[in-house]
Amino acid sequence: MMKQPKRLAAPIALAITTTLVASAALAQTVDTARIEAGGQNDWLTYHGSYKSYHYSPLAQINAGNVANLGVAWIHIPGRSTRGLQSMPLAADGVLYYSGSYSRVFALNGATGEVIWSYFPELDEALVARQTHSPYNRGVAIGEGKVFVGTMDGRLIALDMKTGKLAWETKLLDSQKLTVGFTGAPLYANGNVVIGAQGGEWPGRGPIFGVNAASGAKKWEFLTVAGTEEAQKTWGNDSWRTGGGGGWMPGTYDSETSTIWWGTANPAPLYDWSGGDWKTQGARPGDNLYTSSVIGLDVDSGKLKFYHQELPHDAWDFDSAVGEFLMLDRDGKKLTVHPNKSGYIFVYDREAKVQNVWRITENSNFVKNIDPKTGELIGRRDFTAGKVAEPLCPHISGGVSWNSGSYNPKTGLYYKLGQEWCMTLDIVKTTPVVAPQAQLNIGANFTIAKPPSGEIYGHLDARDPVTGAKKWEVRFPEPPLASVLSTGGNLVFVPDSRGTVHAYDAENGTELWNHSDGTGHQGGIISYSVNGKQYIAITAGFGGMAADDYAPTFGGVYKSMPRDDGALIVYSLK
Amino acid sequence: MRTIAAALACAVPAFAQSAAPTPQAEPLDVQQLFASTCGWCHSDAGRVAGKGPQLMDTQRSDDFLRNRIKVGKPGAMPAFGEAFTDAQIDAIIVYIRALKPD
């Protein structure tokens, strides 16, 4: 008699749990206010919240018990050409993420069970012509929809519950421009904002604002010569060689209804002007608004402010990193933005420079950047021919396009730096004004060791405003993936060899590690379902930075696939 | 190598303005092409291995190279079959065969 109810208890409990997960997903809408509040169980936008901390306050997994972390479930998206590079999102117990070729999945966050999937039909012949392709770096969610960009120039909205197509809008003529969208969109205040690829191609790098409900295009901002003022900074009509683009999602300042976005470099990447770059060479002038941080009105796309981090960028150290830490420090509202060069810019909320500091040891494209004004001091501008002293950092950057993490509990910014250089032979090329041959580089080059010795990478724990370093962990090859810190006093680093490391957030002591079986170059998040905390990581290697690893480092990289990937989710055993 | 490249560079290609790129008949300046397009992956203008393989002293046949340039390799090399004519691709192969240490 007494045993009967117990036998029934398990299936009933399971049924109730399933219902709760399902109903929670149906019950709540993701909107701007909810993303702003950044509920602790969810990860609602690429950078975690509009504050862009890549931080989870969850503390169930913590420095005391992380040794018990194990794999909860795995999802294989398939066709992971050039690895898996996206940042998963989580809302109400459901995990949403994208793979290569803009494949989108909604998974039960506790079990990995597929709720729905959506594989867009793409123009494969176009994709075959592209260079920075076919990876996708993430989705946005809002107003009951999941938004994803495609490499053939579309923005697609899917019903969050069913995965059915809600609308799709063609934003770019990718047949003509070659490029499309690989970056995640940003949802804010009824708008979906997405930026095109473009640093190396003839094009004007548009950033788009689209009505989230209808899919109607509201505005388009040209990062190359998008205003009369900007057009004057491209001598000899060189704006036609283009570049720019805002290929990673920025963030949203709701107090001023402003989108913060970073823009890519001008083309060709390397100029032969020498010191006369204001009047000579491939693209005389500052080349606005390339390699800049810009503030756009979210509803109109109107430019409100900008700071060009690298006027006349002659090194491909652009500003397209989409990370904008929104800090409150001593009553001042600040925005911290890493430039690809390894210099970290600290701004007020109108992009006026407050400080500049550097995360890399090996850097010689400029002598310094003035911390008060942001002015470049002692810049190296090349003429045609071999460059005598190697350029540091390497074209893959002093920092990756992936994100660091700011932990408000420790007050520390956990950010990866990369130490590598390149030999360079500048070649005077003919202006490329139409995307037939695609890239417009302007040099031949080879990866090189830095003056300090071997190539390496490092995780730094620093004050995000002053740059003061508290501790550092070194890696034999630069890690390329994003970093996560949590309320459990932990910092997670998925490295290039394929190992995930967990460190004590206060002192950098390694507390746990686990192999994911292949290199990392994408996102990492934490979320909670029914009171249980999970860590989700994308694994899978390949792409413009990762492809250098096998010839440069050998070892495990020689056999590492560049067409494979998995989403691996951890929880306490 | 540079002499050969210069000889091929009789004219600069006029790039297509049409919606889909169409091959142009003009000869190709392959040295420039490497500095603008190929060199990111084929390091030191094709002389050393980078993201892509070393091209200097390649043991691959002309047919293999021609096919790889035309159709590319998914996730590794773009397809240039719509960008270049057969004659232009032949010029690229001539450049590769003439590569010498710098």
XYZ file of C-alpha atoms in Angstrom:
675
model
C 0.000 0.000 0.000
C 2.714 2.450 0.928
C 4.882 1.629 -2.053
C 2.281 2.423 -4.686
C 2.468 6.252 -4.493
C 6.268 6.148 -4.514
C 6.288 4.221 -7.769
C 4.039 6.843 -9.298
C 5.990 9.763 -7.911
C 8.857 9.708 -10.418
C 6.805 9.902 -13.650
C 4.500 12.542 -12.139
C 7.461 14.677 -11.048
C 8.967 14.350 -14.502
C 5.711 15.399 -16.119
C 5.430 18.438 -13.862
C 9.023 19.458 -14.593
C 8.488 19.181 -18.329
C 5.327 21.269 -18.070
C 7.117 23.923 -16.022
C 9.919 24.231 -18.563
C 7.454 24.420 -21.414
C 5.123 26.906 -19.725
C 7.989 29.119 -18.580
C 9.120 29.389 -22.169
C 5.629 30.404 -23.198
C 4.972 32.758 -20.327
C 7.556 35.509 -20.608
C 8.543 37.949 -23.277
C 12.114 39.053 -23.765
C 12.098 42.812 -24.197
C 14.468 45.721 -23.637
C 13.521 46.105 -19.961
C 14.188 42.435 -19.291
C 17.557 42.474 -21.080
C 18.404 45.662 -19.162
C 17.545 43.976 -15.849
C 19.669 40.957 -16.870
C 17.889 38.263 -14.806
C 20.432 35.929 -13.274
C 19.063 32.685 -14.726
C 19.246 33.853 -18.344
C 21.716 35.077 -20.995
C 19.497 37.252 -23.164
C 21.873 39.071 -25.503
C 25.288 38.415 -27.060
C 27.241 40.247 -24.359
C 25.143 38.825 -21.492
C 23.329 42.106 -20.864
C 23.520 45.637 -22.254
C 26.296 46.210 -19.696
C 28.377 43.719 -21.762
C 30.024 42.128 -18.741
C 29.942 38.512 -19.990
C 29.318 37.797 -16.317
C 26.825 35.474 -14.636
C 25.880 36.156 -11.008
C 25.076 32.437 -10.554
C 27.146 30.940 -7.733
C 25.929 27.349 -7.388
C 29.074 26.297 -9.263
C 31.835 27.986 -7.274
C 35.491 27.914 -6.349
C 34.701 25.368 -3.611
C 32.985 22.747 -5.764
C 34.120 23.354 -9.364
C 36.228 20.177 -9.132
C 32.910 18.295 -9.422
C 31.994 19.884 -12.751
C 31.178 17.374 -15.490
C 29.492 17.187 -18.870
C 25.687 17.377 -18.591
C 24.913 17.087 -22.305
C 26.336 17.721 -25.760
C 24.728 18.949 -28.949
C 26.273 18.445 -32.406
C 25.048 21.045 -34.909
C 26.688 19.423 -37.966
C 28.368 21.068 -40.921
C 30.622 23.093 -38.633
C 32.840 24.379 -41.406
C 35.512 26.600 -39.808
C 34.388 25.459 -36.405
C 31.679 26.729 -34.145
C 32.068 30.397 -33.271
C 28.759 31.558 -31.821
C 27.632 32.819 -28.423
C 24.647 30.808 -27.113
C 21.715 32.612 -25.484
C 19.411 31.266 -22.743
C 15.902 32.355 -21.768
C 13.441 30.613 -19.453
C 15.250 27.290 -19.552
C 15.687 27.185 -23.320
C 19.094 27.572 -25.005
C 19.222 29.209 -28.444
C 22.312 29.142 -30.630
C 23.573 29.197 -34.195
C 26.147 27.126 -36.038
C 27.976 27.594 -39.329
C 25.690 28.336 -42.294
C 23.357 30.178 -39.856
C 21.793 26.959 -38.600
C 19.669 27.861 -35.552
C 18.696 25.531 -32.697
C 16.421 25.810 -29.660
C 17.334 23.216 -27.030
C 15.990 22.233 -23.650
C 18.598 23.852 -21.418
C 18.532 20.994 -18.895
C 18.672 18.041 -21.269
C 19.833 19.251 -24.674
C 16.678 17.893 -26.299
C 16.032 19.672 -29.592
C 12.841 21.762 -29.377
C 13.196 23.094 -32.918
C 15.831 23.777 -35.549
C 15.978 26.036 -38.587
C 18.420 25.631 -41.487
C 18.133 28.537 -43.908
C 18.548 27.774 -47.587
C 21.654 29.691 -48.661
C 23.193 30.616 -51.982
C 25.982 28.036 -51.801
C 27.775 29.351 -54.899
C 27.992 32.758 -53.237
C 29.201 31.231 -49.963
C 31.941 29.366 -51.893
C 33.231 32.732 -53.168
C 33.499 34.246 -49.688
C 36.609 34.335 -47.515
C 35.334 35.062 -43.973
C 32.639 32.434 -44.089
C 30.535 30.255 -43.416
C 30.570 30.676 -39.631
C 27.891 32.525 -37.708
C 28.590 34.253 -34.422
C 25.201 34.267 -32.783
C 21.536 35.166 -32.602
C 19.485 37.824 -30.809
C 16.141 37.330 -29.077
C 13.284 39.738 -28.418
C 9.526 40.139 -28.778
C 9.013 36.366 -29.080
C 11.469 35.989 -31.948
C 14.981 34.741 -32.608
C 16.971 36.844 -35.090
C 19.882 35.629 -37.220
C 21.862 37.082 -40.127
C 22.938 35.123 -43.201
C 25.988 35.212 -45.436
C 23.821 36.061 -48.403
C 22.700 39.344 -46.858
C 19.434 38.552 -45.084
C 18.167 39.136 -41.567
C 15.792 36.351 -40.525
C 13.266 36.316 -37.645
C 12.018 32.985 -36.283
C 9.171 32.362 -33.872
C 10.861 31.686 -30.536
C 8.451 28.863 -29.614
C 8.191 27.021 -32.920
C 11.204 28.053 -35.008
C 8.866 28.942 -37.864
C 9.886 31.830 -40.109
C 8.264 35.079 -38.916
C 9.867 37.352 -41.513
C 13.026 37.762 -43.540
C 14.458 40.953 -44.959
C 17.103 41.268 -47.643
C 19.438 44.017 -46.447
C 22.591 43.567 -48.532
C 23.091 42.793 -52.210
C 25.621 40.082 -51.400
C 25.820 38.917 -55.019
C 27.297 42.297 -55.818
C 29.216 42.948 -52.605
C 30.345 39.344 -51.941
C 30.038 39.864 -48.171
C 27.056 39.217 -45.910
C 26.365 38.876 -42.187
C 28.291 36.629 -39.813
C 27.944 38.677 -36.608
C 25.089 38.391 -34.145
C 22.309 40.976 -34.279
C 21.432 43.163 -31.257
C 17.830 43.571 -30.117
C 17.036 46.943 -28.502
C 13.885 48.984 -28.067
C 11.864 47.373 -30.848
C 14.811 47.347 -33.248
C 17.131 44.663 -34.514
C 20.553 46.132 -35.331
C 23.093 44.252 -37.433
C 26.339 45.226 -39.164
C 27.795 43.876 -42.408
C 31.203 42.332 -42.931
C 33.518 44.539 -44.866
C 37.042 45.415 -43.685
C 38.806 44.084 -46.770
C 36.164 44.574 -49.442
C 34.951 47.415 -51.601
C 31.752 48.441 -49.856
C 30.577 50.993 -47.346
C 30.132 48.779 -44.316
C 26.495 49.488 -43.556
C 24.917 48.986 -40.143
C 21.144 48.434 -40.289
C 18.209 49.080 -37.966
C 15.193 46.863 -38.632
C 11.711 46.902 -37.078
C 11.646 43.796 -34.858
C 7.899 43.268 -35.281
C 7.578 43.652 -39.049
C 11.068 43.186 -40.454
C 10.880 46.547 -42.222
C 14.236 48.300 -42.643
C 14.184 51.543 -40.624
C 17.653 52.917 -41.220
C 21.089 52.258 -42.680
C 24.310 53.915 -41.545
C 27.327 53.836 -43.876
C 30.511 53.412 -41.851
C 32.520 54.481 -44.915
C 31.963 58.155 -45.789
C 28.478 58.077 -44.285
C 28.328 61.848 -43.817
C 29.616 64.859 -45.775
C 32.240 65.406 -43.081
C 33.394 61.807 -43.434
C 33.544 61.839 -47.235
C 36.139 64.630 -47.079
C 38.484 62.284 -45.212
C 38.897 59.967 -48.215
C 41.161 61.691 -50.761
C 40.893 60.905 -54.480
C 37.428 59.368 -54.020
C 39.138 56.494 -52.212
C 35.923 55.836 -50.249
C 35.105 53.688 -53.290
C 37.735 51.172 -52.151
C 35.724 51.075 -48.955
C 36.104 48.761 -46.005
C 34.520 49.583 -42.673
C 31.685 47.349 -41.590
C 30.550 46.617 -38.069
C 30.756 42.851 -38.064
C 30.357 42.267 -34.348
C 27.368 43.311 -32.230
C 27.828 46.315 -29.966
C 25.515 47.299 -27.158
C 22.712 49.665 -26.121
C 22.630 52.569 -23.670
C 18.951 52.799 -22.722
C 19.378 56.096 -20.841
C 20.203 57.883 -24.076
C 18.666 55.420 -26.589
C 22.099 55.038 -28.142
C 23.639 52.079 -29.919
C 27.401 51.716 -29.350
C 29.102 49.950 -32.251
C 32.683 49.373 -33.416
C 33.754 49.580 -37.052
C 36.293 47.719 -39.164
C 39.393 48.917 -41.008
C 39.601 50.680 -44.369
C 40.866 48.924 -47.519
C 43.549 48.240 -48.580
C 44.648 47.140 -45.123
C 48.221 48.324 -45.654
C 49.027 51.628 -47.318
C 52.247 52.674 -49.066
C 51.875 56.376 -48.255
C 54.598 56.527 -45.632
C 54.304 59.546 -43.384
C 52.363 61.495 -46.006
C 49.133 59.556 -45.430
C 47.058 62.697 -45.164
C 47.704 63.521 -48.824
C 49.321 60.480 -50.472
C 48.876 56.745 -50.875
C 45.893 54.492 -51.392
C 43.363 56.435 -49.322
C 44.620 59.873 -48.260
C 43.072 61.167 -45.034
C 41.563 59.901 -41.792
C 39.071 57.557 -43.550
C 36.034 58.160 -41.343
C 34.257 56.252 -39.839
C 36.563 53.241 -40.125
C 38.392 51.850 -37.069
C 36.063 53.951 -34.945
C 33.625 53.647 -32.087
C 30.308 55.221 -33.039
C 27.105 56.136 -31.216
C 23.891 55.894 -33.238
C 20.350 56.794 -32.260
C 18.632 53.415 -32.000
C 15.445 54.542 -33.752
C 16.875 56.715 -36.537
C 20.456 55.496 -37.048
C 21.594 59.122 -36.819
C 25.214 59.571 -35.735
C 25.353 61.098 -32.266
C 29.069 60.860 -31.509
C 32.189 58.983 -32.525
C 35.822 58.494 -31.676
C 38.168 57.224 -34.353
C 40.533 55.003 -32.397
C 42.986 54.703 -35.298
C 42.847 57.612 -37.770
C 43.955 56.267 -41.163
C 44.378 52.719 -39.835
C 47.405 51.358 -41.721
C 47.701 48.071 -39.780
C 44.259 46.376 -39.777
C 43.875 46.918 -36.036
C 40.276 47.918 -36.316
C 37.597 48.737 -33.758
C 35.125 46.016 -34.726
C 35.435 44.267 -31.359
C 31.852 44.613 -30.095
C 32.672 44.685 -26.422
C 31.568 47.844 -24.587
C 31.715 47.505 -20.793
C 29.243 49.968 -19.315
C 30.698 50.873 -15.908
C 29.688 53.156 -13.070
C 32.868 54.245 -11.318
C 32.891 56.913 -8.585
C 29.725 58.493 -9.930
C 31.062 58.567 -13.493
C 29.506 56.522 -16.259
C 32.239 54.986 -18.386
C 32.461 52.743 -21.442
C 35.471 50.450 -21.913
C 36.281 49.202 -25.413
C 39.197 47.003 -26.532
C 40.767 47.888 -29.867
C 42.163 44.997 -31.924
C 45.672 46.448 -31.484
C 45.609 45.530 -27.791
C 45.032 49.102 -26.583
C 41.959 49.412 -24.346
C 40.033 52.687 -24.578
C 38.056 54.118 -21.657
C 35.387 56.660 -22.671
C 32.670 58.740 -21.107
C 29.176 58.072 -22.470
C 29.776 60.331 -25.465
C 33.002 58.580 -26.500
C 35.287 61.252 -25.059
C 38.565 59.572 -24.105
C 39.121 59.210 -20.348
C 42.051 56.795 -20.426
C 43.899 54.408 -22.734
C 45.942 51.401 -21.572
C 47.549 48.416 -23.268
C 47.140 44.701 -22.576
C 49.964 43.413 -24.809
C 53.689 43.344 -24.146
C 54.728 43.320 -27.831
C 53.377 46.333 -29.698
C 55.173 48.665 -32.063
C 52.667 50.001 -34.632
C 52.718 53.150 -32.522
C 55.039 54.168 -29.686
C 52.035 54.906 -27.508
C 48.493 56.254 -27.463
C 48.023 59.396 -25.372
C 45.897 58.314 -22.392
C 44.370 61.783 -22.082
C 43.463 62.495 -25.704
C 43.627 59.140 -27.511
C 46.099 60.632 -30.000
C 48.490 58.166 -31.684
C 52.109 58.930 -30.787
C 54.977 57.785 -33.023
C 52.907 55.876 -35.580
C 54.633 53.633 -38.142
C 53.471 54.374 -41.663
C 55.045 52.166 -44.288
C 56.233 52.778 -47.829
C 56.228 50.102 -50.535
C 58.778 47.330 -49.992
C 59.964 45.180 -47.146
C 59.353 46.463 -43.640
C 62.601 46.134 -41.703
C 61.304 45.573 -38.181
C 58.412 43.082 -37.778
C 55.040 44.651 -37.035
C 53.512 43.830 -33.650
C 50.933 42.594 -32.988
C 50.195 40.110 -35.807
C 47.218 40.759 -38.094
C 45.134 38.447 -35.866
C 45.360 41.160 -33.223
C 46.562 41.949 -29.723
C 43.050 40.866 -28.719
C 40.538 38.635 -30.506
C 37.070 39.692 -31.629
C 35.824 37.465 -28.824
C 35.012 39.035 -25.469
C 36.547 39.310 -22.035
C 34.553 39.383 -18.821
C 34.046 42.005 -16.110
C 33.169 40.683 -12.670
C 31.426 43.330 -10.512
C 32.161 41.297 -7.366
C 35.947 41.403 -7.813
C 35.976 44.644 -9.811
C 38.362 42.943 -12.250
C 38.292 42.705 -16.026
C 39.429 39.305 -17.315
C 40.775 39.722 -20.805
C 42.999 37.699 -23.120
C 46.034 39.286 -24.765
C 48.012 37.851 -27.687
C 51.753 38.188 -28.247
C 52.742 37.674 -31.887
C 54.160 39.719 -34.769
C 54.486 39.613 -38.558
C 56.989 40.283 -41.282
C 55.567 42.550 -43.932
C 56.247 43.463 -47.561
C 54.055 46.380 -48.619
C 52.905 46.244 -52.254
C 51.484 49.206 -54.098
C 48.271 47.845 -55.581
C 45.747 49.201 -58.044
C 42.594 50.545 -56.370
C 39.999 47.791 -56.054
C 36.573 49.377 -56.353
C 34.413 46.359 -57.166
C 34.503 43.036 -55.361
C 35.750 40.771 -58.085
C 38.829 39.439 -56.370
C 37.347 40.158 -52.943
C 40.178 41.028 -50.601
C 42.229 44.188 -50.765
C 45.191 43.655 -48.492
C 48.133 45.549 -49.999
C 50.967 43.415 -48.622
C 52.523 39.990 -48.348
C 53.268 38.807 -44.853
C 54.202 35.937 -42.552
C 53.553 35.347 -38.864
C 56.658 35.973 -36.704
C 57.851 35.576 -33.133
C 57.801 38.696 -30.962
C 61.030 40.371 -29.808
C 60.376 39.056 -26.295
C 60.743 35.425 -27.447
C 58.080 32.838 -28.264
C 54.510 33.526 -29.345
C 52.099 33.210 -26.405
C 48.773 34.329 -25.009
C 47.761 35.489 -21.553
C 44.682 35.944 -19.428
C 44.998 39.152 -17.427
C 42.945 40.209 -14.413
C 43.041 43.991 -14.461
C 41.253 47.095 -13.328
C 39.197 47.935 -16.437
C 39.676 51.699 -16.038
C 43.320 52.049 -15.016
C 44.640 48.790 -16.509
C 46.400 47.926 -13.223
C 47.191 44.201 -13.324
C 46.381 41.930 -10.392
C 47.386 38.569 -11.886
C 48.156 36.851 -15.178
C 48.017 33.288 -16.537
C 50.047 32.393 -19.648
C 49.191 29.996 -22.457
C 51.674 28.535 -24.970
C 49.375 29.515 -27.858
C 46.997 32.501 -27.773
C 43.482 31.455 -26.698
C 40.898 32.891 -29.121
C 37.550 32.233 -27.392
C 35.439 34.397 -25.088
C 35.894 34.424 -21.323
C 33.226 33.991 -18.618
C 33.359 35.038 -14.986
C 30.714 34.150 -12.415
C 29.382 35.016 -8.972
C 30.973 31.746 -7.843
C 34.398 33.460 -7.846
C 35.356 31.695 -11.069
C 36.842 32.648 -14.432
C 36.459 30.187 -17.313
C 38.847 30.213 -20.287
C 38.247 27.821 -23.195
C 41.692 27.558 -24.816
C 42.899 26.813 -28.341
C 44.164 23.287 -27.632
C 40.657 22.304 -26.538
C 40.888 22.504 -22.747
C 38.474 24.552 -20.638
C 40.133 26.028 -17.556
C 38.470 27.390 -14.419
C 40.487 29.828 -12.301
C 39.953 31.431 -8.925
C 38.740 34.929 -9.862
C 40.701 36.548 -7.025
C 44.139 35.087 -7.616
C 44.242 33.074 -10.867
C 44.808 29.664 -9.250
C 43.660 26.921 -11.636
C 40.891 24.929 -9.937
C 39.602 22.671 -12.718
C 40.090 21.810 -16.361
C 38.479 19.512 -18.878
C 39.048 18.667 -22.534
C 36.355 19.426 -25.065
C 38.274 17.460 -27.692
C 38.916 20.332 -30.102
C 39.958 23.990 -30.021
C 37.714 26.853 -28.909
C 37.060 30.154 -30.660
C 33.493 31.006 -29.721
C 31.230 31.808 -26.819
C 30.736 30.660 -23.242
C 27.749 31.440 -21.015
C 26.096 30.371 -17.772
C 22.374 29.961 -17.087
C 20.068 28.139 -14.718
C 17.124 25.768 -15.233
C 14.929 24.625 -12.331
C 17.519 25.744 -9.809
C 20.469 24.047 -11.500
C 23.377 26.032 -12.954
C 24.910 25.156 -16.309
C 27.971 26.364 -18.246
C 27.593 26.163 -22.052
C 30.649 26.343 -24.328
C 31.029 26.181 -28.093
C 33.991 24.089 -29.293
C 35.290 23.860 -32.861
C 38.328 25.422 -34.547
C 39.018 27.082 -37.899
C 39.013 30.497 -39.543
C 41.342 33.380 -40.271
C 43.174 33.321 -36.917
C 42.861 29.601 -36.146
C 44.114 28.477 -39.564
C 47.587 29.799 -38.689
C 47.913 27.428 -35.707
C 48.824 24.158 -37.481
C 51.721 25.619 -39.544
C 52.894 27.831 -36.658
C 52.584 25.577 -33.623
C 52.278 22.039 -35.033
C 51.522 19.602 -32.210
C 47.830 18.998 -31.528
C 46.876 21.549 -34.183
C 48.227 19.365 -37.009
C 45.362 16.893 -36.572
C 42.750 19.305 -35.208
C 39.668 19.387 -37.475
C 38.620 22.692 -38.971
C 35.183 21.515 -40.001
C 33.797 20.204 -36.743
C 32.140 21.532 -33.625
C 29.952 20.843 -30.622
C 28.046 22.678 -27.940
C 29.184 21.231 -24.618
C 27.213 21.939 -21.454
C 28.570 21.362 -17.953
C 26.911 21.083 -14.543
C 27.868 19.759 -11.103
C 27.930 15.958 -11.011
C 59.960 35.813 -60.477
C 59.354 39.529 -60.399
C 60.426 39.809 -64.056
C 57.887 37.217 -65.084
C 55.171 38.847 -63.010
C 55.926 42.194 -64.573
C 55.740 40.674 -68.060
C 52.264 39.352 -67.290
C 51.145 42.731 -66.062
C 50.390 44.277 -69.424
C 47.234 45.853 -68.097
C 45.302 46.139 -64.910
C 41.993 44.288 -64.775
C 38.948 46.487 -64.983
C 36.769 45.028 -62.306
C 33.226 44.086 -63.104
C 30.408 46.334 -61.976
C 27.651 43.834 -62.718
C 25.677 42.094 -59.987
C 27.643 38.856 -60.280
C 31.346 39.175 -60.990
C 32.194 38.154 -64.529
C 35.668 37.232 -65.720
C 37.557 39.920 -67.603
C 39.729 39.164 -70.584
C 42.655 41.374 -69.563
C 45.967 39.922 -68.418
C 46.452 39.769 -64.699
C 49.159 41.275 -62.511
C 49.636 38.173 -60.399
C 52.143 39.804 -58.077
C 49.528 42.405 -57.202
C 46.893 39.722 -56.926
C 48.919 37.929 -54.256
C 49.387 41.165 -52.325
C 45.687 42.000 -52.503
C 43.916 38.662 -52.306
C 45.971 35.459 -52.073
C 48.706 36.446 -49.628
C 46.665 36.435 -46.435
C 46.654 32.645 -46.586
C 49.579 31.848 -48.900
C 52.215 33.574 -46.784
C 55.171 35.525 -48.151
C 53.502 35.688 -51.578
C 53.202 31.889 -51.723
C 56.738 31.038 -50.609
C 55.920 29.601 -47.182
C 53.038 27.723 -45.566
C 50.473 29.858 -43.786
C 46.738 29.365 -43.473
C 47.053 27.878 -46.936
C 49.819 25.575 -48.203
C 53.198 26.708 -49.526
C 52.910 27.164 -53.283
C 56.598 27.474 -54.154
C 57.902 24.061 -55.342
C 54.414 22.549 -55.131
C 54.197 18.992 -56.440
C 50.563 19.472 -57.488
C 49.736 19.228 -61.187
C 48.549 22.162 -63.273
C 45.132 20.524 -63.490
C 44.909 20.261 -59.716
C 45.907 23.910 -59.230
C 43.494 25.066 -61.939
C 40.622 23.159 -60.377
C 41.406 24.350 -56.836
C 41.546 28.000 -57.951
C 38.219 27.624 -59.791
C 36.144 25.761 -57.215
C 38.060 26.464 -54.011
C 37.848 24.273 -50.932
C 34.925 24.712 -48.518
C 35.979 26.492 -45.360
C 39.550 26.944 -46.559
C 39.762 28.622 -49.957
C 37.239 30.724 -51.869
C 36.182 29.737 -55.386
C 37.626 32.101 -57.994
C 36.021 30.456 -61.039
C 33.662 33.374 -61.513
C 36.395 35.945 -60.974
C 39.083 34.796 -63.410
C 39.215 33.524 -66.975
C 41.085 30.339 -67.853
C 43.907 32.467 -69.281
C 44.162 34.431 -66.037
C 44.234 31.230 -63.998
C 47.007 29.964 -66.283
C 48.937 33.151 -65.471
C 48.531 32.425 -61.758
C 49.931 28.922 -62.335
C 52.897 30.389 -64.262
C 53.542 32.682 -61.281
C 53.408 29.741 -58.862
C 55.807 27.661 -60.970
C 58.267 30.574 -61.131
C 58.325 31.240 -57.383
C 61.833 31.332 -55.915
C 63.074 32.094 -52.395
C 63.005 35.834 -51.826
